[in-house]
CSV table of N, CA and C in Angstrom, one decimal:
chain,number,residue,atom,x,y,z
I,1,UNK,N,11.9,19.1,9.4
I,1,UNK,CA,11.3,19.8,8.3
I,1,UNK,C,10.7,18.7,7.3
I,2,UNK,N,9.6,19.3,6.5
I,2,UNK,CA,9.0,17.8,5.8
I,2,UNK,C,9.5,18.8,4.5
I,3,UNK,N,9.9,17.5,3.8
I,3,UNK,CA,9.9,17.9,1.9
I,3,UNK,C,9.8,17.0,1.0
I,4,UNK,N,10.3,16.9,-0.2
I,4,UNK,CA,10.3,16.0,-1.4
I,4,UNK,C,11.1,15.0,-2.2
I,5,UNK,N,11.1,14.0,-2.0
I,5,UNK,CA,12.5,13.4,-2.4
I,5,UNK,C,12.8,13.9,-4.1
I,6,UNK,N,13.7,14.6,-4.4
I,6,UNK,CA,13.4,15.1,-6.3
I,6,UNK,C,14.4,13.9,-6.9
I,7,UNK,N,15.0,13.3,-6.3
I,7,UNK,CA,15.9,12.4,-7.1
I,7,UNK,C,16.6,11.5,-6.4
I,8,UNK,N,17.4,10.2,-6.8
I,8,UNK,CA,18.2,9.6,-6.2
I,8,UNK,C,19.1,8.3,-7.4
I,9,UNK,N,20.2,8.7,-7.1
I,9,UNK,CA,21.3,8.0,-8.1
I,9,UNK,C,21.8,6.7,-7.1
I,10,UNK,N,21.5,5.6,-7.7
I,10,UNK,CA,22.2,4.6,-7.2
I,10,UNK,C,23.6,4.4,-7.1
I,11,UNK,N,24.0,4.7,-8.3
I,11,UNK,CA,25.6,5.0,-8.8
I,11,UNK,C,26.4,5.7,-7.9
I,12,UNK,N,26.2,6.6,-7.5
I,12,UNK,CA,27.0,7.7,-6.1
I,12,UNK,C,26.1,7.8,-5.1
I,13,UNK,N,25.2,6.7,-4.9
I,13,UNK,CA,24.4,6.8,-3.1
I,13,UNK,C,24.1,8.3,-2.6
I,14,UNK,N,23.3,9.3,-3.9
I,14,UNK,CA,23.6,10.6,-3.7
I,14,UNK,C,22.1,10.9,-4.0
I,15,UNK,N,21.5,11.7,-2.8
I,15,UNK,CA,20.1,12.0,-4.1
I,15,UNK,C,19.9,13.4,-3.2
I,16,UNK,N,18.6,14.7,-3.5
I,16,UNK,CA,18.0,15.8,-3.4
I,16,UNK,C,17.0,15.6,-2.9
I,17,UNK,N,16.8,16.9,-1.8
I,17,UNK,CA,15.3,16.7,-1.4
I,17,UNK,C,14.9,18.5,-1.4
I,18,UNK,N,14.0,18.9,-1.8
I,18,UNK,CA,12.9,19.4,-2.1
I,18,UNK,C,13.0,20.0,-0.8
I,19,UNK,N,12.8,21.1,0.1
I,19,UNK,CA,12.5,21.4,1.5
I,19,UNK,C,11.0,22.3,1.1
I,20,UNK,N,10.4,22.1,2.3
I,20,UNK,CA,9.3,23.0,2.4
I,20,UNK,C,9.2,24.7,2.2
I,21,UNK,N,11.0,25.1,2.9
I,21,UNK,CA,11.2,26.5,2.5
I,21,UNK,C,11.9,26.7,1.5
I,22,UNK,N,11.6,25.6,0.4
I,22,UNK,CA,11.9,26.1,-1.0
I,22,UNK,C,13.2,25.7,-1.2
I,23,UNK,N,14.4,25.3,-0.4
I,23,UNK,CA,15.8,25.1,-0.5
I,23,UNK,C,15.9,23.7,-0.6
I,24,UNK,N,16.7,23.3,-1.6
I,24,UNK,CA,17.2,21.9,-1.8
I,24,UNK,C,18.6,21.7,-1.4
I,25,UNK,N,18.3,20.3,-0.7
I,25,UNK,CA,19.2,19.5,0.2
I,25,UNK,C,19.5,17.8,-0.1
I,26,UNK,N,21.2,18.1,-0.1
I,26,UNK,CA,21.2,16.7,-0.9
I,26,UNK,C,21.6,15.9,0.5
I,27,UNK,N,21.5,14.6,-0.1
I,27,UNK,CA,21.9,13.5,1.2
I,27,UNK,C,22.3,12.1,0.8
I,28,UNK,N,23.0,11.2,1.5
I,28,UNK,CA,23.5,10.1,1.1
I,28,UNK,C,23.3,8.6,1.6
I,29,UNK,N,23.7,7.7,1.5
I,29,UNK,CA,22.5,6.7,1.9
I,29,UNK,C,22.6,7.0,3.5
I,30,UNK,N,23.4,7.1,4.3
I,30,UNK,CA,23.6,6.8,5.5
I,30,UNK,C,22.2,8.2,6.5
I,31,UNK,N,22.3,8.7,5.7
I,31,UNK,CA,21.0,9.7,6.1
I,31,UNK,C,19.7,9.2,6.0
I,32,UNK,N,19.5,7.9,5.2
I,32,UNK,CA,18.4,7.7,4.8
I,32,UNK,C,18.0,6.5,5.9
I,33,UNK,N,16.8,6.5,6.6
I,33,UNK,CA,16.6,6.3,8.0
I,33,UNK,C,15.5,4.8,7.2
I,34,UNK,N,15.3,4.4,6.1
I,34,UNK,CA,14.0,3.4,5.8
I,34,UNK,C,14.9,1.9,5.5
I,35,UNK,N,14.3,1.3,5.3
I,35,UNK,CA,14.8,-0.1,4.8
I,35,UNK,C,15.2,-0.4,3.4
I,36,UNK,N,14.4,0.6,3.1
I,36,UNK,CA,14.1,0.5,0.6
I,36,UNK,C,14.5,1.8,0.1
I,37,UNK,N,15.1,1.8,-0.6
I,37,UNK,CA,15.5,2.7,-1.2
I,37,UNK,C,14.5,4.3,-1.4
I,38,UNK,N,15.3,5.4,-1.5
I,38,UNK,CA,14.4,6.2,-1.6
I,38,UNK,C,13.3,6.3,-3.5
I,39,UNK,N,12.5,7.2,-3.2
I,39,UNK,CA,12.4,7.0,-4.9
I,39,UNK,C,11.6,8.6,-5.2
I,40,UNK,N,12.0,8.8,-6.3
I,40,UNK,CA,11.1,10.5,-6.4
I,40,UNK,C,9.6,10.8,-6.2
I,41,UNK,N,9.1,11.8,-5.3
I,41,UNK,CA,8.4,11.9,-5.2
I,41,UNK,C,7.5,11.6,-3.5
I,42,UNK,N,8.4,11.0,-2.7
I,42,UNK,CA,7.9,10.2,-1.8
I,42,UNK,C,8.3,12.0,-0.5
I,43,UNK,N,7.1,12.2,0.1
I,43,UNK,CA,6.7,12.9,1.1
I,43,UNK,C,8.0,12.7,2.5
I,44,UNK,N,9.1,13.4,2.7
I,44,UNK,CA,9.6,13.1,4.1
I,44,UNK,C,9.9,14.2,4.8
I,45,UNK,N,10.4,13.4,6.4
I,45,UNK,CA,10.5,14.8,7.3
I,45,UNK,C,12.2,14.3,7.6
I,46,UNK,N,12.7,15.2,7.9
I,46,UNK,CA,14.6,15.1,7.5
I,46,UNK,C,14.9,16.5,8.3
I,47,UNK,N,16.0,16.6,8.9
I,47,UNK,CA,16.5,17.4,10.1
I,47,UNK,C,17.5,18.2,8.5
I,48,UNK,N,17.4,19.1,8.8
I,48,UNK,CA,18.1,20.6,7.5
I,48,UNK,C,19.5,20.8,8.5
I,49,UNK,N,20.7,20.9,8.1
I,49,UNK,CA,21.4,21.2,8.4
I,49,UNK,C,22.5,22.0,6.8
I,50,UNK,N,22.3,23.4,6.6
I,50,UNK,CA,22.5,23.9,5.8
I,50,UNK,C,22.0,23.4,4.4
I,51,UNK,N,22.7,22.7,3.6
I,51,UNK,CA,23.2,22.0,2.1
I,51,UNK,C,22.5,20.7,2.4
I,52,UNK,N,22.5,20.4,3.5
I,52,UNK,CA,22.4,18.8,4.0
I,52,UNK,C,21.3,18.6,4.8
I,53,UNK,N,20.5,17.2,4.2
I,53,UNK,CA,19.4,16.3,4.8
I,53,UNK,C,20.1,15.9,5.6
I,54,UNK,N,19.6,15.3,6.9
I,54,UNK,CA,19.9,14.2,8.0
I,54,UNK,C,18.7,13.4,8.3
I,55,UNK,N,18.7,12.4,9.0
I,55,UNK,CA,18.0,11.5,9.9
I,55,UNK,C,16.4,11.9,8.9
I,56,UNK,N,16.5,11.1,7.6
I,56,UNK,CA,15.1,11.2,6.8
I,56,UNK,C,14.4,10.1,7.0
I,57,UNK,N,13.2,10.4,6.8
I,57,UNK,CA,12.2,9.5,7.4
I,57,UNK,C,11.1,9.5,6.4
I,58,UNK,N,10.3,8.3,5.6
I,58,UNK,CA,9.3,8.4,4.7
I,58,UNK,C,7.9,9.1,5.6
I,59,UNK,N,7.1,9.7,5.1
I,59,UNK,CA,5.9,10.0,5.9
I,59,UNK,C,4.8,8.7,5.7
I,60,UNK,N,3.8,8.0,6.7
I,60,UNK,CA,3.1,6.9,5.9
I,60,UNK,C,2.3,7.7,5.3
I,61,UNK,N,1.7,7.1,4.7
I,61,UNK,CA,0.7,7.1,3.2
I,61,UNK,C,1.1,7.9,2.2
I,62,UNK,N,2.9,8.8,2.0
I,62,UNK,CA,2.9,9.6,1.2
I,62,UNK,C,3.3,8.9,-0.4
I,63,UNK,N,3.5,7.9,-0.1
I,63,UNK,CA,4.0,7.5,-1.5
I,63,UNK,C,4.7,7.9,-2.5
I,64,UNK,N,4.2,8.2,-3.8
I,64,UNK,CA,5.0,8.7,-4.6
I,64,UNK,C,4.1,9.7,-5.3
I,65,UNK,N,4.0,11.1,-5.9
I,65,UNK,CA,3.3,12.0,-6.5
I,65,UNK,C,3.2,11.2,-7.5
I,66,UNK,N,1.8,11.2,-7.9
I,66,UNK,CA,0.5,10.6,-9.1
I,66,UNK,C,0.6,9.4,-9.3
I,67,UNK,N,1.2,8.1,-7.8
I,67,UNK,CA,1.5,6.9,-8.0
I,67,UNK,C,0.1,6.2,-6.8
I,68,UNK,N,-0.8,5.8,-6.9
I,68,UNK,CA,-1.9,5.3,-5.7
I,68,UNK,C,-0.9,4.0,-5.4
I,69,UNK,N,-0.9,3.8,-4.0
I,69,UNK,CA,-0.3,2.6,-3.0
I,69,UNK,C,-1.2,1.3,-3.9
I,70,UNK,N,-0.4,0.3,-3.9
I,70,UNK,CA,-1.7,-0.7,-4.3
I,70,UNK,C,-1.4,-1.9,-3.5
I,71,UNK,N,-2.2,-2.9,-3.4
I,71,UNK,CA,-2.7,-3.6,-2.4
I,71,UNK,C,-2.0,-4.8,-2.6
I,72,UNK,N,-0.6,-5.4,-1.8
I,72,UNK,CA,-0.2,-6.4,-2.9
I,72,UNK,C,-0.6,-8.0,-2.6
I,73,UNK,N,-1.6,-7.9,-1.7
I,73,UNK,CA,-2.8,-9.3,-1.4
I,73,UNK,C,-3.7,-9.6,-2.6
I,74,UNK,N,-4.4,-7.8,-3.2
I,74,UNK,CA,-5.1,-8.3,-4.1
I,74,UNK,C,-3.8,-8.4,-5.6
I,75,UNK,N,-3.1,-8.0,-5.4
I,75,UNK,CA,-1.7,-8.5,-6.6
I,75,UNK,C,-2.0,-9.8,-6.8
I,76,UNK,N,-1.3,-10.4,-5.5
I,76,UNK,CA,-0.9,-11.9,-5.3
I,76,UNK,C,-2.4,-13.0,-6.0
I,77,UNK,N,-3.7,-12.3,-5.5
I,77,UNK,CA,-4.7,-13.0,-5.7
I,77,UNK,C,-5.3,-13.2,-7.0
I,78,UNK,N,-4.8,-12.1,-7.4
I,78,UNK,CA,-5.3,-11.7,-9.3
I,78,UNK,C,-4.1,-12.5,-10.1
I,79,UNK,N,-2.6,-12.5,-9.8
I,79,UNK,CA,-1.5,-13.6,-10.4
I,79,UNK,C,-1.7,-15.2,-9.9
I,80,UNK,N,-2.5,-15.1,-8.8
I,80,UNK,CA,-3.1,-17.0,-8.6
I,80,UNK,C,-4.3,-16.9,-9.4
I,81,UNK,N,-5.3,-16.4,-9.6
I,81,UNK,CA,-6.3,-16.9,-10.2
I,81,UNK,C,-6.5,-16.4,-12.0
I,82,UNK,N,-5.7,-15.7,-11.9
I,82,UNK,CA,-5.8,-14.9,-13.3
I,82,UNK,C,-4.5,-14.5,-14.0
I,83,UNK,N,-3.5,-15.0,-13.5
I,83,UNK,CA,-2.6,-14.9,-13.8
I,83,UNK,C,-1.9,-15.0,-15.1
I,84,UNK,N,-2.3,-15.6,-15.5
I,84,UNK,CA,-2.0,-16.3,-17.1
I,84,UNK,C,-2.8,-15.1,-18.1
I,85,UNK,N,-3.8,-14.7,-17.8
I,85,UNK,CA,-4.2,-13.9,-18.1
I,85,UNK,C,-3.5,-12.2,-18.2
I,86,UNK,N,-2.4,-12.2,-17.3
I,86,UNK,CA,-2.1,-10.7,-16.6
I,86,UNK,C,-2.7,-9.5,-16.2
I,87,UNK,N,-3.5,-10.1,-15.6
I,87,UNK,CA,-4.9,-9.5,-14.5
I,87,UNK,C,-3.9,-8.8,-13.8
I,88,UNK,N,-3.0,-9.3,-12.6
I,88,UNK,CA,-2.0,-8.7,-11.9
I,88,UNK,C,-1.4,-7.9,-12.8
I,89,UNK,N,-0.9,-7.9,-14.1
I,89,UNK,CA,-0.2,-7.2,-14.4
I,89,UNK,C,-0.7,-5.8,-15.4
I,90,UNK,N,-2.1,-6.1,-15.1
I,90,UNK,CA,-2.6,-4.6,-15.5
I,90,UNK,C,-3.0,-4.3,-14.5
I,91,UNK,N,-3.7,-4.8,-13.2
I,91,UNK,CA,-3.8,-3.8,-11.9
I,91,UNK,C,-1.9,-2.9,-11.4
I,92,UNK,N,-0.9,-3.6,-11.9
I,92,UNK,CA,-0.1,-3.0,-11.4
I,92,UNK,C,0.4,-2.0,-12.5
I,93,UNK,N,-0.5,-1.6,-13.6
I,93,UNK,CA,-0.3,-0.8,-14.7
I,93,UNK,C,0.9,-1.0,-15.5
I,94,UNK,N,1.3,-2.1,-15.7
I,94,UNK,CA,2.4,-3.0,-16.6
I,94,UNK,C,1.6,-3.2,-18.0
I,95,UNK,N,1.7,-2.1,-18.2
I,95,UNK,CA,0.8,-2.6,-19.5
I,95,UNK,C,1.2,-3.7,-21.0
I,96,UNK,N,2.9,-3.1,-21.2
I,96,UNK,CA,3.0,-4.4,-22.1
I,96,UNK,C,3.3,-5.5,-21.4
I,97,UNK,N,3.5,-5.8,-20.6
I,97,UNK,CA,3.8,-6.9,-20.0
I,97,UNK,C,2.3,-8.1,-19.8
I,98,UNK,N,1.3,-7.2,-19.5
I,98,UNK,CA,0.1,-7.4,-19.2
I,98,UNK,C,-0.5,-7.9,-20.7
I,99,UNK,N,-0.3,-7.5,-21.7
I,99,UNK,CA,-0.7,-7.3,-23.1
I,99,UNK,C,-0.3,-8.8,-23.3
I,100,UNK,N,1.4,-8.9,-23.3
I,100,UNK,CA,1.8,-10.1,-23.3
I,100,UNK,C,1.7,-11.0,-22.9
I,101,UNK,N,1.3,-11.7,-21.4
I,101,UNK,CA,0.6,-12.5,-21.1
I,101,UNK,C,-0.6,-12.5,-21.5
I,102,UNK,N,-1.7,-11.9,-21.7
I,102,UNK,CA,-2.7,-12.2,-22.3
I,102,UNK,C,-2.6,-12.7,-23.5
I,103,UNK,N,-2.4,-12.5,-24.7
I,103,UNK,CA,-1.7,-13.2,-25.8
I,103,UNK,C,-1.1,-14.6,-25.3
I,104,UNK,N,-0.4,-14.5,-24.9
I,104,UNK,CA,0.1,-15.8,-24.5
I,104,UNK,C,-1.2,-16.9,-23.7
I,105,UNK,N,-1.7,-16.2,-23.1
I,105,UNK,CA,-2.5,-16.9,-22.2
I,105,UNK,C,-3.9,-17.5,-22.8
I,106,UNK,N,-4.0,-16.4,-23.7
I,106,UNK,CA,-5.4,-16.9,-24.6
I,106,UNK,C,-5.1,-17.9,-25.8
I,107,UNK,N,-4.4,-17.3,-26.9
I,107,UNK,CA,-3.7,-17.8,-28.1
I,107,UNK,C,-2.6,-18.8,-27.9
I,108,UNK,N,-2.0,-18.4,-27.0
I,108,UNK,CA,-0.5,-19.1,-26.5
I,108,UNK,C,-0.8,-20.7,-26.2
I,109,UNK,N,-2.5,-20.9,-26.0
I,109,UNK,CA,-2.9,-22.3,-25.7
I,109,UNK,C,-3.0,-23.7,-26.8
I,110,UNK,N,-3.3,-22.6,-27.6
I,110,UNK,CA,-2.4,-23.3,-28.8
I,110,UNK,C,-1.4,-24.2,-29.2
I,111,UNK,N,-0.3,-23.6,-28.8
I,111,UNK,CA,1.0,-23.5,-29.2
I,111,UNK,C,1.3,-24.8,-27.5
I,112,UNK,N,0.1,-24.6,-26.6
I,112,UNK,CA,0.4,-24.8,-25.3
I,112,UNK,C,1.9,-24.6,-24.5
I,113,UNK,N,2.8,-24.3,-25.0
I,113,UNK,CA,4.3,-24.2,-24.4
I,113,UNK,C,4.1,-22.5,-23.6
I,114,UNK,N,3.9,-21.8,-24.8
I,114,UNK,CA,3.7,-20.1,-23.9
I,114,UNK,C,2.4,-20.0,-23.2
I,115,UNK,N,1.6,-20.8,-23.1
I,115,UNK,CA,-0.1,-20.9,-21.7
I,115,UNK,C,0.9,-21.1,-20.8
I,116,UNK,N,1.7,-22.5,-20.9
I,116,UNK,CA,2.6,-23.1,-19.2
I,116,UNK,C,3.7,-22.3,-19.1
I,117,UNK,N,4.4,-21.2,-20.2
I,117,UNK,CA,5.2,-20.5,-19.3
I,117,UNK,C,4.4,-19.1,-18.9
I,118,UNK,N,3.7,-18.7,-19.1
I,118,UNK,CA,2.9,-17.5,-18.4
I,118,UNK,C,2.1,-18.1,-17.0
I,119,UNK,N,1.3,-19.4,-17.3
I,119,UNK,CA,1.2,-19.7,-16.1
I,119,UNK,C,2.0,-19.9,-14.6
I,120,UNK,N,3.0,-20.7,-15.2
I,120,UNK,CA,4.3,-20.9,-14.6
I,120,UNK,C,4.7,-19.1,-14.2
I,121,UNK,N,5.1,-18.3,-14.5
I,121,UNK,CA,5.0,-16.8,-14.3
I,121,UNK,C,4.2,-16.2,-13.5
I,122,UNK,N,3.7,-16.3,-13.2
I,122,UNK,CA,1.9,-16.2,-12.9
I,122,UNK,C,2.2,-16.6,-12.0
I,123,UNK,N,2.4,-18.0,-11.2
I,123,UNK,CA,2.8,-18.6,-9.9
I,123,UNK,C,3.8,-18.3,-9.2
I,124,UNK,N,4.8,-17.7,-9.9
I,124,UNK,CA,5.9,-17.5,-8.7
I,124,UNK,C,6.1,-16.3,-8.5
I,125,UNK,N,5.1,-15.2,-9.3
I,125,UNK,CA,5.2,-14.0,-8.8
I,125,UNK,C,4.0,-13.6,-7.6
I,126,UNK,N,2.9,-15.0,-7.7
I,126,UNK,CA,1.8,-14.9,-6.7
I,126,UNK,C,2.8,-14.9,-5.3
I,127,UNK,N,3.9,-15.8,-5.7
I,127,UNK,CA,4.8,-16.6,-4.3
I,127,UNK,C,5.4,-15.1,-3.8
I,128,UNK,N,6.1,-14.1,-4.4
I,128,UNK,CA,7.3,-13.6,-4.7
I,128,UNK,C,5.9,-11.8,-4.0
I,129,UNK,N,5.0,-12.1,-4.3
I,129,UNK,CA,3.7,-10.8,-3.8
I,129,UNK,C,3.4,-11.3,-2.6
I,130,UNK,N,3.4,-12.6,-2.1
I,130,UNK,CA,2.8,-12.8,-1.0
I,130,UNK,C,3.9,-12.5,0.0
I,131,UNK,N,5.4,-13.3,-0.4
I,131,UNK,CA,6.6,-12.6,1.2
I,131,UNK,C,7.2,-11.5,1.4
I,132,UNK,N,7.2,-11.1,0.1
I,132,UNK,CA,7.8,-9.5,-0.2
I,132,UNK,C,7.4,-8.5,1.0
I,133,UNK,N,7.9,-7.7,1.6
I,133,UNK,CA,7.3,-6.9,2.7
I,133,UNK,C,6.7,-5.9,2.0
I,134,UNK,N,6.0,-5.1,2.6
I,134,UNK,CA,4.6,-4.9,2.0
I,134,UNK,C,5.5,-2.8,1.1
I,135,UNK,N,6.2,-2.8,1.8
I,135,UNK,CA,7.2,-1.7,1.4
I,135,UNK,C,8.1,-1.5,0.2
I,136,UNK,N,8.7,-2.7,0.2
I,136,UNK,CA,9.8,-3.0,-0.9
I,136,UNK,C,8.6,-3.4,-2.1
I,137,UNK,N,7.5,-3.7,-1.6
I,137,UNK,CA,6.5,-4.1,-2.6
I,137,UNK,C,6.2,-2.8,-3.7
I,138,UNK,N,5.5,-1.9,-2.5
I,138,UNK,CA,5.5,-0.5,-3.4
I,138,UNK,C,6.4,-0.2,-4.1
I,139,UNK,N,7.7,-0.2,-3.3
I,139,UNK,CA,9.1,0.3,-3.8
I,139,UNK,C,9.2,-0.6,-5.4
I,140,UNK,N,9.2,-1.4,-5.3
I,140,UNK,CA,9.6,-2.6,-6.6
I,140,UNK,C,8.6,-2.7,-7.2
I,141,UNK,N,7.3,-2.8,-7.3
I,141,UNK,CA,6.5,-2.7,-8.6
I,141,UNK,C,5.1,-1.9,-8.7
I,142,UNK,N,5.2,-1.0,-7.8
I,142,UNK,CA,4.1,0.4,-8.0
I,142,UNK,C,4.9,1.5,-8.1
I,143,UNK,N,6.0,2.2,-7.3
I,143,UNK,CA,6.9,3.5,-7.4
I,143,UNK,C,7.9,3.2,-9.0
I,144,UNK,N,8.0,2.1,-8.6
I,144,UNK,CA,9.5,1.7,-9.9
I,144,UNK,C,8.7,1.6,-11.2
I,145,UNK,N,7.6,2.1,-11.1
I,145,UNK,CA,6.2,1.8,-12.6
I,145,UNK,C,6.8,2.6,-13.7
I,146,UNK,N,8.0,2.8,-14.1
I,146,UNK,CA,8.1,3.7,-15.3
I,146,UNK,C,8.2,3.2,-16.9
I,147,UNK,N,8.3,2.0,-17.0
I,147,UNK,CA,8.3,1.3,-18.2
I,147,UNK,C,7.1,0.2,-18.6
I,148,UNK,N,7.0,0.0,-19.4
I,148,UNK,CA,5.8,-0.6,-19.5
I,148,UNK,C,5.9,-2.3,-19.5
I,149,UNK,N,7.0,-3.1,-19.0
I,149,UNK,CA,7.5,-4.4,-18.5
I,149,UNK,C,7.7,-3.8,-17.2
């Protein structure tokens, strides 16, 4: 049956899914069939056994409801070349974070100590975008988008 992930607690390895016939079904990690954690909103197909998910599975390209997949080559490429700037960190809609390197990166040149740590920043998150598997990528800094760092 395909449905909706509506939640998931790290704290008790407990989360809800959304079924297609309207009934919610909770489940625990050992049900959960992916590598990365689940996150709300992500499209799956899961065997219904009353109360209970089984054997869940992400759907590809479902992502996360009102979250677009983003590309984390062009990430890596915008934190090597623009990085100090936080180019990467407004394509990944980090917005204060993004604000803050900027600042830093323009004005910060000044002071030159906060240009070399944003740059410095800037390079090891290019490193840290480029081995990341391309999943845990989503999972860790497109789905996990809820604060603005």
């Amino acid at each position: 049956m395909r449905g909706r992930v509506l939640g998931w607690d790290n704290t008790v390895s407990q989360g809800q899914i959304s079924g297609e016939d309207g009934q919610r079904y909770t489940f625990t990690r050992p049900d959960w069939r992916e590598t990365y954690w689940p996150a709300r909103g992500q499209v799956v197909d899961f065997e219904a056994n009353t109360d209970r998910a089984g054997n869940i599975y992400v759907l590809q390209g479902s992502g996360v409801a009102g979250v677009a997949p983003k590309d984390k080559v062009a990430a890596a490429l915008l934190a090597f070349f623009l990085g100090c700037f936080g180019a990467h960190k407004f394509y990944l809609n980090k917005t204060g974070a993004a604000v803050t390197m900027l600042l830093c990166g323009t004005i910060g040149w000044l002071l030159i100590l906060p240009g070399l740590i944003t740059a410095t920043i800037a390079f090891i998150e290019f490193i840290i975008y480029l081995v990341i598997d391309d999943a845990e990528f989503q999972r860790r800094y497109v789905q996990g988008n809820q604060s603005w760092f």
